[in-house]
Short mmCIF file of C-alpha atoms in Angstrom, two decimals:
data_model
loop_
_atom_site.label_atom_id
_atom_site.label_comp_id
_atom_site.label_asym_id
_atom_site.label_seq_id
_atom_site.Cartn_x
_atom_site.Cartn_y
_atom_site.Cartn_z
CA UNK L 1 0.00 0.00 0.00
CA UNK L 2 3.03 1.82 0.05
CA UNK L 3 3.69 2.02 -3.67
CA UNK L 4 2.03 4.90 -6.63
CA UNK L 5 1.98 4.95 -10.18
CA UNK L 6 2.71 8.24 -11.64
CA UNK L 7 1.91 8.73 -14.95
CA UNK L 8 2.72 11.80 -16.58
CA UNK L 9 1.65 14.09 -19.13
CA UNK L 10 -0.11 11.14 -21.52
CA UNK L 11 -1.88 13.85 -23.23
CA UNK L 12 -3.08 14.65 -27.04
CA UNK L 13 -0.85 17.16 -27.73
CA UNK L 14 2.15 15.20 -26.59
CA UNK L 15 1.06 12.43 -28.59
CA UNK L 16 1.72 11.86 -32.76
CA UNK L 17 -0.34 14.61 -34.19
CA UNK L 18 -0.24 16.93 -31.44
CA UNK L 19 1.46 20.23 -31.17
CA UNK L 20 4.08 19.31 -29.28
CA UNK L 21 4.48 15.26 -30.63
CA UNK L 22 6.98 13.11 -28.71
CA UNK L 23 7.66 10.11 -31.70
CA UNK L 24 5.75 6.53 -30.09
CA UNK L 25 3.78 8.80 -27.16
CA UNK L 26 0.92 6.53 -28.23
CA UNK L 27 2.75 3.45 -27.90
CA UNK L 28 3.05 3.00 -24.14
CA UNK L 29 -0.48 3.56 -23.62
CA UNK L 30 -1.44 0.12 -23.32
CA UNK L 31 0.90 -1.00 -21.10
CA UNK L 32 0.45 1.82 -18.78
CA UNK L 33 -3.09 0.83 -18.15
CA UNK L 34 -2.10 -2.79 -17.84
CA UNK L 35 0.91 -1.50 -15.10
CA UNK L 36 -1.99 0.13 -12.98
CA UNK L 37 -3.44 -3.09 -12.05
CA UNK L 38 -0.07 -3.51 -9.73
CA UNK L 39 -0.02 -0.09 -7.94
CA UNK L 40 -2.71 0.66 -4.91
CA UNK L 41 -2.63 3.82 -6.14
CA UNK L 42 -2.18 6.31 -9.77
CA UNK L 43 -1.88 9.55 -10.31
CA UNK L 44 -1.79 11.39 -13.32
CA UNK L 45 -0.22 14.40 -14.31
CA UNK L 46 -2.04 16.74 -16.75
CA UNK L 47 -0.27 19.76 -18.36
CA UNK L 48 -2.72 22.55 -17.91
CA UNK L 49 -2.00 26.21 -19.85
CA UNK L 50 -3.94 29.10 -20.28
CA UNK L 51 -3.59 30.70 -23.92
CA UNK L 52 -1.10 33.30 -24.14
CA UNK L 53 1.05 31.10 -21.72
CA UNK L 54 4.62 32.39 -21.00
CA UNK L 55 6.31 29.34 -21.90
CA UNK L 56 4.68 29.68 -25.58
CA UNK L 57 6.94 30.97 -28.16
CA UNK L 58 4.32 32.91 -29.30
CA UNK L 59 4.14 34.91 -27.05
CA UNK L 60 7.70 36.50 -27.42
CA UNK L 61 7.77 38.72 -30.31
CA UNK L 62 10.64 37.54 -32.60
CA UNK L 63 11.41 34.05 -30.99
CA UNK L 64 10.64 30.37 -32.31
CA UNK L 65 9.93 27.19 -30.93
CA UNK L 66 12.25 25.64 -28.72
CA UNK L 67 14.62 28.65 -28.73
CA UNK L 68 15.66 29.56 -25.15
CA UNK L 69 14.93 32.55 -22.92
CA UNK L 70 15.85 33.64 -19.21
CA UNK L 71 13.33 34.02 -17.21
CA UNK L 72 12.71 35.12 -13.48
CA UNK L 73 13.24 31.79 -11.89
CA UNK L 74 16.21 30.71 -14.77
CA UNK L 75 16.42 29.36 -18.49
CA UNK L 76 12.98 28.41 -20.12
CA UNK L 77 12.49 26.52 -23.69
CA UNK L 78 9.73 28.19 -25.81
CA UNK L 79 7.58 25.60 -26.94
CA UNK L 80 4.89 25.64 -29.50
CA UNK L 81 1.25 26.35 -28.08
CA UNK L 82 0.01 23.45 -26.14
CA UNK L 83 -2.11 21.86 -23.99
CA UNK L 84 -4.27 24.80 -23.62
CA UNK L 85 -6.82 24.87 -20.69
CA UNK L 86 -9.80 22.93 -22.04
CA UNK L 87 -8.90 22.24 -25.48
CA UNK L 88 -8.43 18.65 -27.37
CA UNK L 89 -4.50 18.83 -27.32
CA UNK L 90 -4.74 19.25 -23.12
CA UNK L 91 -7.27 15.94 -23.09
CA UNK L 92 -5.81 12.22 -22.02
CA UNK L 93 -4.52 10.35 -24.70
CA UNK L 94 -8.43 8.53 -25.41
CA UNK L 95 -7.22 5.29 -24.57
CA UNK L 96 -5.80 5.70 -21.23
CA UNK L 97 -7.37 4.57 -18.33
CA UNK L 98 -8.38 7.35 -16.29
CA UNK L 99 -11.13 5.93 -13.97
CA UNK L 100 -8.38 4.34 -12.37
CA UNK L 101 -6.58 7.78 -10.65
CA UNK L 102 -6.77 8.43 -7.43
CA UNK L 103 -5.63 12.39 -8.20
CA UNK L 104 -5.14 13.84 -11.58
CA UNK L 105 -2.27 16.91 -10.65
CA UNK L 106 -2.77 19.88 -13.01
CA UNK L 107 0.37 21.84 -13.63
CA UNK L 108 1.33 24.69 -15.71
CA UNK L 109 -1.95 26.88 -15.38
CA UNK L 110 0.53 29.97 -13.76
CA UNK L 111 0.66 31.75 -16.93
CA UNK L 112 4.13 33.47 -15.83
CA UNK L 113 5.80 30.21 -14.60
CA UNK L 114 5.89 26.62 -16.60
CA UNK L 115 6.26 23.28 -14.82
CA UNK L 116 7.59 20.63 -15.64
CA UNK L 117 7.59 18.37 -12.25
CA UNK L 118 4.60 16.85 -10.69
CA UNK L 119 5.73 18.06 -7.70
CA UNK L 120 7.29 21.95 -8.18
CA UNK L 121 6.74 24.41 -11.04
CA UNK L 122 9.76 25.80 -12.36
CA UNK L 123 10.81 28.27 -9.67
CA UNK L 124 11.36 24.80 -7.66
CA UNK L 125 9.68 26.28 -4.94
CA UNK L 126 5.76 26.69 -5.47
CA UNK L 127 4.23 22.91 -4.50
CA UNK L 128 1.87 21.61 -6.81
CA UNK L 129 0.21 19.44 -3.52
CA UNK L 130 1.15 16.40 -4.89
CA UNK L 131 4.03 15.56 -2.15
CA UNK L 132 1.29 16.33 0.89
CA UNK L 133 -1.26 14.01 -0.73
CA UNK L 134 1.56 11.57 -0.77
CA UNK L 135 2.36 12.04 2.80
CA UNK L 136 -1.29 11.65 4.10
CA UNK L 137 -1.44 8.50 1.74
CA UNK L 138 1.64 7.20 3.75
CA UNK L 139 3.15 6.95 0.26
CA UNK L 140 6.82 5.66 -0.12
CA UNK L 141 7.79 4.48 -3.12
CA UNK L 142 7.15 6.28 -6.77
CA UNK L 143 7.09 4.92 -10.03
CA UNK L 144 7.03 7.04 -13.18
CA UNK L 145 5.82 6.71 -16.26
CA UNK L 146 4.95 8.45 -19.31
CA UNK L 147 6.10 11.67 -21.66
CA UNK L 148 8.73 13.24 -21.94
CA UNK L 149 11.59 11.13 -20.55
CA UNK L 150 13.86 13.94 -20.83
CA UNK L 151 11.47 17.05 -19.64
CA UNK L 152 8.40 15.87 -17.43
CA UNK L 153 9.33 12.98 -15.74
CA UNK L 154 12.75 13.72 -15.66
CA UNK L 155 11.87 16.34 -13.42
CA UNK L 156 9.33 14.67 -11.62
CA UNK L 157 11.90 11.89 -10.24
CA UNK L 158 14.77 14.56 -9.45
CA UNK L 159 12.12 15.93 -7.34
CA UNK L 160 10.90 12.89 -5.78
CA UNK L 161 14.03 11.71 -5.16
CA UNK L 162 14.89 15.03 -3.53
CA UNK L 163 11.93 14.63 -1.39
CA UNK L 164 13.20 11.24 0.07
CA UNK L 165 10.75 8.89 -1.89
CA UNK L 166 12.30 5.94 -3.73
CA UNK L 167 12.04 6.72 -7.01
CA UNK L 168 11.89 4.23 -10.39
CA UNK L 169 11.76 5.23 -13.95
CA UNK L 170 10.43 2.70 -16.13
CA UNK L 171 12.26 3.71 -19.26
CA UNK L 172 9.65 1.50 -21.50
CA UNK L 173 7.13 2.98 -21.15
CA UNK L 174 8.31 6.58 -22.08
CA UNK L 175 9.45 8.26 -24.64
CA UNK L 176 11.88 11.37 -25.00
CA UNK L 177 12.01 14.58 -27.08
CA UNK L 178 15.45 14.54 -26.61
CA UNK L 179 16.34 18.13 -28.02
CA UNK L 180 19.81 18.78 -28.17
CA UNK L 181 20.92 15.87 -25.91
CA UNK L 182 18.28 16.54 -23.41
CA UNK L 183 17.84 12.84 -23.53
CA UNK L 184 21.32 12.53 -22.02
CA UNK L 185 21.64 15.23 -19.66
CA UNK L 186 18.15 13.97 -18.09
CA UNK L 187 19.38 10.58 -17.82
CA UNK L 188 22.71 12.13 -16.27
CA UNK L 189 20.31 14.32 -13.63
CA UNK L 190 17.99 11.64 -12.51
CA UNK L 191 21.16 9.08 -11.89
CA UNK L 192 23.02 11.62 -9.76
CA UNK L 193 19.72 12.43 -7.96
CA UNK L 194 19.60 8.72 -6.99
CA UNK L 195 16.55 7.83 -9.31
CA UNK L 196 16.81 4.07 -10.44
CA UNK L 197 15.92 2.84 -13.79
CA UNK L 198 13.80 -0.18 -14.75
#
């Protein structure tokens, strides 16, 4: 009873033919749902925008997807608009299971700070709640799942870790953006944070 499922960001617009398409996003789907039979409890993470959002490229006159800017709490990729607050790109991939969450965490809705962990938005400092709903659940042990490898749950299991839970990442089921050996320096982050792979 000790154990959660975290599944992260399995949304439309992270999947092939969304605005922000991680290649295979659609391919783990399956075998999340089938990993939630073994976890007493799931959450899922849901990436949450409102238009104009400061992480959106568009809204920086002059600047293009996935350039980077500073920002007040440090470096920021501009991403193409997506998973905007109520649209069809912010909706669960169709075929995940998500009768079976205990909590769905929404993150990103600040429009002056993005998030990327379940657990902190980007100034690492402003809680999301997740962590005290894990507390009260007497919740120990974390395993994540879902998209991106390199962005979302990377930063999700640095932060667990951080925050004393034992942390897995199983690498199967998710997939990476991997922009300009993001993939790598992820990998490198959650290691040295003492996140285990599976």
């Amino acid at each position: 009873m000790t154990q959660a499922l975290i599944v992260i960001d399995v949304q439309n617009d992270f999947c092939p033919g969304g605005a922000l398409a991680v290649a295979g996003g659609d391919e783990i789907v399956q075998s999340i749902n089938d990993l939630m039979a073994d976890f007493s409890a799931v959450i899922l993470t849901q990436d949450w925008h409102p238009a104009g959002h400061s992480s959106f490229a568009s809204a920086h006159e002059d600047k293009a997807p996935f350039e980077m800017i500073e920002m007040p709490y440090g470096p920021q990729v501009l991403w193409p608009d997506h998973c905007v607050q109520g649209s069809t790109g912010a909706a669960f991939h169709a075929g995940l299971n998500t009768d079976r969450a205990d909590m769905i965490v929404r993150k990103g809705y600040n429009p002056a700070i993005d998030s990327y962990s379940a657990f902190f938005e980007n100034d690492q400092k402003t809680p999301t709640g997740l962590h005290g709903y894990l507390q009260t659940r007497g919740i120990t042990d974390l395993t994540m799942v879902g998209l991106a490898t390199d962005f979302c749950v990377s930063f999700s299991a640095q932060d667990a870790a951080k925050l004393g839970y034992v942390t897995t990442v199983r690498t199967d089921l998710c997939r990476s953006i991997d922009l300009d050996g993001s993939l790598k320096a992820a990998t490198d982050a959650m290691t040295q944070a003492g996140v285990t792979f599976a």
